[in-house]
Amino acid sequence: MRSLLFVPGDSERKLAKGFEAGADRLILDLEDSVAPERKAAARTLTADAVRSAPVPVAVRVNALSSGLIEDDLAAIMPAGPAMIVLPKSDTGADVQHLSALLTVLEAENGLADGGTEILAIATETAASLFGLGTYRGSSARLAAMAWGAEDLSSALGATRTREADGTLTDPYRLARTLCLAGAVAAGAAPIDTVYTDFRDEAGLIATAKAAAADGFLGKLAIHPAQVGPINAAFTPSPEAIAHAQRVVDAFAAAPGAGVVGLDGAMLDRPHLVLAEQLLARAAAVRPPSA
Ligand code: COA
Ligand code: MG
């Protein structure tokens, strides 16, 4: 999943447009993009959209502590979403809690046991920064983890998340890094946060490329125009694929060697693992033009 596009769950127009955007995954939102008085209408609209969706979709429910998540899940699970996005997750125990709720609802709705995946948004509260090492082993459903800056900044009382030159301030760099390592440790895909300035394509491309270079496998999007640049940033380039293939070939040509030389540089086991991962990713994604 390179691009995951949020679509407000109470907007019929955006729900219709979302499917044309070319995102690898849509996240139909019942949480922050829906006003409290629109929650009930959003549940009905979103459940209908999940049912009629041409591809598997995700739904973001409200937080475990919101008092809304039980009604969200009761409305959505009969439609069989592929994935539930859990906002304001503090620790792996929150994922376990959601997983238990999903197990009951899958049984009640005749859905495959354990078939609903979870994406945890894992850096939205102050406490969550101390929980990023606890997701490993929490649930086989945990497929991805994303970080978020907007709710975290409001929790911390910060008036900014970036310096004037666009670089993240310390708390958000920490959240981003711990999310990346916590996700990889948990065997989940690390997903970069939204770029809220949706008219700034150059800024989006820079953050998406930096995230891909650091090891993130995808990025959240809030506007259809962000999908193309994000897909491109997370699709291995032909040059990167060719280089990875040469690394794999160099090791294949030297059976039993722990280390080989290529173009005057030393390559050992981590380089081979990286090259194999890149080739696997390239095989899994559609070309950027698709
Ligand atoms: N999904 C589907 N369609 C969307 C969309 C989205 N996330 N964002 C915009 N569109 C549609 C608009 O409806 C518009 O279509 P129309 O002209 O046929 O009505 C078109 O794309 C262009 O939109 P634009 O005018 O550039 O933006 P906007 O001012 O209408 O909307 C936002 C801006 C930020 C309100 C909108 O992009 C949005 O709702 N994003 C998702 C927000 C969200 O879910 N946040 C929670 C996660 S952080
Ligand atoms: Mg939020």
Tab-separated table of N, CA and C in Angstrom, residues 2-3 162 176 192-195 200-220 226-235:
chain	number	residue	atom	x	y	z
A	2	ARG	N	0.993	1.855	-1.190
A	2	ARG	CA	1.806	3.066	-1.284
A	2	ARG	C	1.003	4.289	-0.840
A	3	SER	N	-0.213	4.428	-1.362
A	3	SER	CA	-1.049	5.599	-1.044
A	3	SER	C	-2.319	5.143	-0.360
A	162	ARG	N	6.504	22.070	12.458
A	162	ARG	CA	7.646	22.228	11.551
A	162	ARG	C	8.335	23.567	11.779
A	176	ARG	N	7.918	10.123	14.420
A	176	ARG	CA	8.093	9.514	13.097
A	176	ARG	C	9.083	8.345	13.176
A	192	ASP	N	3.820	6.694	6.410
A	192	ASP	CA	4.105	8.089	6.744
A	192	ASP	C	2.801	8.894	6.875
A	193	THR	N	2.880	9.972	7.631
A	193	THR	CA	1.682	10.747	7.942
A	193	THR	C	1.219	11.613	6.767
A	194	VAL	N	0.078	12.280	6.940
A	194	VAL	CA	-0.478	13.153	5.893
A	194	VAL	C	0.382	14.404	5.715
A	195	TYR	N	0.366	14.922	4.497
A	195	TYR	CA	0.941	16.236	4.209
A	195	TYR	C	-0.256	17.164	4.021
A	200	ASP	N	0.567	22.158	-2.120
A	200	ASP	CA	2.035	22.243	-2.231
A	200	ASP	C	2.593	20.900	-2.711
A	201	GLU	N	2.617	20.729	-4.035
A	201	GLU	CA	3.044	19.433	-4.572
A	201	GLU	C	4.535	19.188	-4.325
A	202	ALA	N	5.347	20.255	-4.446
A	202	ALA	CA	6.800	20.076	-4.256
A	202	ALA	C	7.090	19.605	-2.828
A	203	GLY	N	6.417	20.209	-1.852
A	203	GLY	CA	6.619	19.807	-0.457
A	203	GLY	C	6.171	18.374	-0.220
A	204	LEU	N	5.047	18.004	-0.836
A	204	LEU	CA	4.545	16.622	-0.715
A	204	LEU	C	5.564	15.635	-1.270
A	205	ILE	N	6.081	15.938	-2.462
A	205	ILE	CA	7.027	15.013	-3.106
A	205	ILE	C	8.288	14.874	-2.242
A	206	ALA	N	8.767	15.998	-1.696
A	206	ALA	CA	9.981	15.937	-0.869
A	206	ALA	C	9.746	15.062	0.365
A	207	THR	N	8.597	15.234	1.048
A	207	THR	CA	8.382	14.430	2.268
A	207	THR	C	8.148	12.964	1.909
A	208	ALA	N	7.473	12.713	0.789
A	208	ALA	CA	7.203	11.330	0.397
A	208	ALA	C	8.508	10.626	0.023
A	209	LYS	N	9.376	11.317	-0.717
A	209	LYS	CA	10.655	10.696	-1.101
A	209	LYS	C	11.521	10.440	0.125
A	210	ALA	N	11.523	11.392	1.056
A	210	ALA	CA	12.314	11.206	2.276
A	210	ALA	C	11.786	10.013	3.067
A	211	ALA	N	10.463	9.889	3.131
A	211	ALA	CA	9.873	8.768	3.875
A	211	ALA	C	10.243	7.439	3.222
A	212	ALA	N	10.151	7.396	1.891
A	212	ALA	CA	10.493	6.154	1.185
A	212	ALA	C	11.964	5.807	1.420
A	213	ALA	N	12.822	6.828	1.389
A	213	ALA	CA	14.258	6.575	1.575
A	213	ALA	C	14.549	6.084	2.991
A	214	ASP	N	13.731	6.495	3.955
A	214	ASP	CA	13.955	6.072	5.341
A	214	ASP	C	13.377	4.691	5.635
A	215	GLY	N	12.558	4.154	4.742
A	215	GLY	CA	12.029	2.809	4.953
A	215	GLY	C	10.516	2.724	5.071
A	216	PHE	N	9.826	3.881	5.082
A	216	PHE	CA	8.360	3.817	5.071
A	216	PHE	C	7.909	3.181	3.762
A	217	LEU	N	6.795	2.456	3.814
A	217	LEU	CA	6.320	1.740	2.620
A	217	LEU	C	5.154	2.443	1.944
A	218	GLY	N	4.601	3.478	2.595
A	218	GLY	CA	3.488	4.202	2.004
A	218	GLY	C	3.225	5.472	2.786
A	219	LYS	N	2.233	6.252	2.290
A	219	LYS	CA	1.951	7.538	2.926
A	219	LYS	C	0.447	7.793	2.887
A	220	LEU	N	-0.057	8.378	3.958
A	220	LEU	CA	-1.464	8.777	4.010
A	220	LEU	C	-1.675	9.982	3.106
A	226	GLN	N	-2.924	14.191	-4.364
A	226	GLN	CA	-1.705	13.708	-3.696
A	226	GLN	C	-1.383	12.249	-4.056
A	227	VAL	N	-2.340	11.556	-4.644
A	227	VAL	CA	-2.166	10.116	-4.855
A	227	VAL	C	-1.060	9.802	-5.861
A	228	GLY	N	-1.063	10.496	-7.000
A	228	GLY	CA	-0.069	10.220	-8.042
A	228	GLY	C	1.356	10.423	-7.537
A	229	PRO	N	1.664	11.596	-6.969
A	229	PRO	CA	3.020	11.814	-6.457
A	229	PRO	C	3.421	10.812	-5.375
A	230	ILE	N	2.475	10.417	-4.525
A	230	ILE	CA	2.816	9.437	-3.478
A	230	ILE	C	3.096	8.076	-4.110
A	231	ASN	N	2.244	7.636	-5.018
A	231	ASN	CA	2.502	6.342	-5.677
A	231	ASN	C	3.867	6.344	-6.349
A	232	ALA	N	4.203	7.459	-6.997
A	232	ALA	CA	5.493	7.523	-7.693
A	232	ALA	C	6.644	7.435	-6.699
A	233	ALA	N	6.529	8.154	-5.574
A	233	ALA	CA	7.631	8.185	-4.604
A	233	ALA	C	7.888	6.805	-3.990
A	234	PHE	N	6.831	5.996	-3.856
A	234	PHE	CA	6.989	4.690	-3.205
A	234	PHE	C	7.093	3.539	-4.205
A	235	THR	N	7.209	3.871	-5.483
A	235	THR	CA	7.440	2.843	-6.505
A	235	THR	C	8.927	2.827	-6.825
